[in-house]
XYZ file of N, CA and C in Angstrom:
255
model
N -12.281 -15.755 -35.930
C -12.344 -15.651 -34.496
C -13.556 -14.799 -34.119
N -14.350 -15.300 -33.178
C -15.530 -14.561 -32.738
C -15.129 -13.477 -31.743
N -15.808 -12.346 -31.786
C -15.524 -11.317 -30.785
C -15.961 -11.792 -29.395
N -15.282 -11.288 -28.384
C -15.610 -11.657 -27.005
C -16.975 -11.092 -26.632
N -17.723 -11.814 -25.801
C -19.012 -11.289 -25.343
C -18.831 -9.973 -24.590
N -19.842 -9.140 -24.643
C -19.783 -7.817 -24.030
C -19.459 -7.893 -22.535
N -20.029 -8.840 -21.833
C -19.776 -8.983 -20.400
C -18.337 -9.345 -20.100
N -17.739 -10.156 -20.971
C -16.343 -10.562 -20.756
C -15.407 -9.366 -20.890
N -15.657 -8.533 -21.870
C -14.815 -7.345 -22.071
C -14.947 -6.407 -20.874
N -16.164 -6.226 -20.391
C -16.379 -5.355 -19.231
C -15.673 -5.911 -17.999
N -15.698 -7.219 -17.829
C -15.019 -7.843 -16.687
C -13.512 -7.640 -16.769
N -12.957 -7.827 -17.950
C -11.515 -7.661 -18.138
C -11.102 -6.219 -17.848
N -11.851 -5.280 -18.383
C -11.540 -3.870 -18.148
C -11.677 -3.539 -16.666
N -12.695 -4.061 -16.024
C -12.902 -3.804 -14.599
C -11.778 -4.348 -13.738
N -11.391 -5.592 -13.986
C -10.334 -6.218 -13.179
C -9.001 -5.508 -13.381
N -8.647 -5.204 -14.613
C -7.371 -4.521 -14.848
C -7.391 -3.092 -14.304
N -8.540 -2.445 -14.344
C -8.641 -1.097 -13.771
C -8.444 -1.122 -12.264
N -9.057 -2.092 -11.593
C -8.890 -2.214 -10.141
C -7.436 -2.521 -9.799
N -6.807 -3.414 -10.560
C -5.407 -3.762 -10.301
C -4.502 -2.544 -10.466
N -4.723 -1.766 -11.502
C -3.921 -0.564 -11.731
C -4.144 0.462 -10.628
N -5.399 0.641 -10.244
C -5.723 1.591 -9.175
C -5.037 1.206 -7.869
N -5.113 -0.066 -7.495
C -4.503 -0.510 -6.240
C -2.986 -0.367 -6.268
N -2.387 -0.635 -7.414
C -0.943 -0.481 -7.539
C -0.536 0.980 -7.364
N -1.241 1.873 -8.026
C -0.932 3.302 -7.915
C -1.230 3.836 -6.520
N -2.281 3.336 -5.893
C -2.632 3.779 -4.549
C -1.531 3.430 -3.557
N -0.964 2.269 -3.716
C 0.105 1.820 -2.821
C 1.316 2.747 -2.890
N 1.771 3.038 -4.091
C 2.962 3.888 -4.215
C 2.657 5.342 -3.871
N 1.467 5.821 -4.190
C 1.104 7.196 -3.869
C 1.018 7.397 -2.363
N 0.506 6.401 -1.663
C 0.425 6.494 -0.206
C 1.788 6.662 0.431
N 2.779 6.023 -0.141
C 4.137 6.147 0.385
C 4.659 7.569 0.185
N 4.406 8.153 -0.975
C 4.837 9.535 -1.221
C 4.142 10.500 -0.262
N 2.851 10.276 -0.056
C 2.103 11.170 0.823
C 2.540 11.049 2.279
N 3.049 9.894 2.652
C 3.486 9.686 4.033
C 4.872 10.263 4.310
N 5.616 10.627 3.299
C 6.993 11.106 3.487
C 7.093 12.295 4.445
N 6.261 13.328 4.338
C 6.372 14.433 5.307
C 6.084 13.989 6.745
N 5.122 13.098 6.906
C 4.802 12.605 8.251
C 5.940 11.750 8.808
N 6.564 10.970 7.947
C 7.728 10.181 8.365
C 8.836 11.117 8.836
N 9.043 12.199 8.106
C 10.065 13.184 8.468
C 9.787 13.763 9.850
N 8.540 14.161 10.085
C 8.191 14.755 11.379
C 8.245 13.729 12.512
N 7.687 12.561 12.288
C 7.590 11.555 13.355
C 8.959 11.042 13.791
N 9.840 10.860 12.830
C 11.155 10.316 13.159
C 12.201 11.394 13.419
N 11.855 12.635 13.126
C 12.797 13.724 13.336
C 14.009 13.637 12.431
N 13.797 13.231 11.195
C 14.900 13.100 10.241
C 14.754 14.156 9.152
N 15.815 14.337 8.385
C 15.797 15.294 7.278
C 14.977 14.735 6.113
N 14.562 15.621 5.235
C 13.751 15.231 4.075
C 14.427 14.172 3.203
N 15.741 14.258 2.946
C 16.369 13.209 2.131
C 16.237 11.811 2.734
N 16.243 11.716 4.053
C 16.077 10.403 4.688
C 14.679 9.850 4.426
N 13.683 10.716 4.414
C 12.324 10.271 4.116
C 12.216 9.829 2.659
N 12.903 10.513 1.773
C 12.897 10.129 0.361
C 13.553 8.766 0.181
N 14.612 8.505 0.929
C 15.259 7.191 0.872
C 14.279 6.106 1.310
N 13.437 6.409 2.287
C 12.419 5.457 2.729
C 11.457 5.137 1.593
N 11.039 6.158 0.869
C 10.133 5.952 -0.263
C 10.816 5.112 -1.333
N 12.051 5.420 -1.639
C 12.790 4.665 -2.655
C 12.983 3.221 -2.211
N 13.295 3.025 -0.933
C 13.477 1.665 -0.418
C 12.186 0.861 -0.511
N 11.051 1.527 -0.427
C 9.763 0.855 -0.574
C 9.514 0.461 -2.029
N 9.927 1.300 -2.972
C 9.610 1.070 -4.382
C 10.621 0.193 -5.117
N 11.857 0.117 -4.651
C 12.886 -0.678 -5.330
C 12.501 -2.151 -5.467
N 11.961 -2.796 -4.432
C 11.582 -4.209 -4.616
C 10.574 -4.432 -5.741
N 9.679 -3.480 -5.962
C 8.739 -3.616 -7.074
C 9.486 -3.667 -8.404
N 10.481 -2.807 -8.566
C 11.260 -2.781 -9.803
C 12.101 -4.038 -9.963
N 12.608 -4.567 -8.859
C 13.447 -5.764 -8.917
C 12.618 -6.998 -9.256
N 11.418 -7.089 -8.701
C 10.582 -8.278 -8.878
C 9.871 -8.284 -10.238
N 9.709 -7.131 -10.857
C 8.956 -7.051 -12.109
C 9.456 -7.990 -13.208
N 10.759 -8.074 -13.498
C 11.207 -9.016 -14.529
C 10.939 -10.476 -14.155
N 11.029 -10.787 -12.870
C 10.751 -12.155 -12.418
C 9.281 -12.490 -12.646
N 8.407 -11.569 -12.301
C 6.974 -11.783 -12.494
C 6.651 -11.898 -13.983
N 7.320 -11.115 -14.812
C 7.095 -11.209 -16.260
C 7.473 -12.589 -16.780
N 8.584 -13.113 -16.307
C 9.019 -14.455 -16.722
C 8.032 -15.515 -16.235
N 7.552 -15.375 -15.002
C 6.543 -16.304 -14.488
C 5.248 -16.205 -15.290
N 4.895 -14.998 -15.706
C 3.712 -14.817 -16.545
C 3.858 -15.522 -17.875
N 5.053 -15.469 -18.446
C 5.302 -16.186 -19.698
C 5.194 -17.693 -19.496
N 5.650 -18.172 -18.347
C 5.664 -19.612 -18.089
C 4.287 -20.151 -17.713
N 3.552 -19.435 -16.867
C 2.297 -19.956 -16.326
C 1.049 -19.279 -16.876
N 1.223 -18.191 -17.598
C 0.086 -17.464 -18.145
C -0.142 -16.167 -17.375
N -0.268 -15.088 -18.113
C -0.419 -13.771 -17.496
C -1.751 -13.645 -16.764
N -2.794 -14.204 -17.344
C -4.112 -14.131 -16.710
C -4.093 -14.851 -15.369
N -3.545 -16.044 -15.342
C -3.482 -16.826 -14.105
C -2.670 -16.089 -13.041
N -1.563 -15.496 -13.443
C -0.711 -14.790 -12.489
C -1.391 -13.521 -11.970
N -2.087 -12.803 -12.837
C -2.811 -11.608 -12.411
C -3.887 -11.969 -11.399
N -4.640 -13.006 -11.679
C -5.698 -13.413 -10.755
C -5.125 -13.901 -9.429
N -4.000 -14.596 -9.473
C -3.355 -15.036 -8.233
C -2.881 -13.832 -7.421
N -2.308 -12.846 -8.093
C -1.854 -11.646 -7.400
C -2.998 -10.851 -6.805
N -4.104 -10.756 -7.518
C -5.263 -10.050 -6.983
C -5.868 -10.805 -5.810
N -5.725 -12.124 -5.823
C -6.253 -12.936 -4.732
C -5.478 -12.771 -3.441
N -4.229 -12.342 -3.558
C -3.428 -12.129 -2.349
C -3.933 -10.898 -1.686
């Protein structure tokens, strides 16, 4: 098997790095917004934490489904489709 061209490896690392960054940015933004949610809505801190958890639970629920779809259709194709959204 021939090694992948240097440009291909750089592209793969770049795309996966951007995907990881965007995923982490999304969840981190929710954590950072919790104090503002508490102040704006006039609710206690536990209620704001429930909001954060309610935001993150669908990600955990959908993950096994996406893994199965990746097995069926190809992980690369699914990653590119997700990044395209």
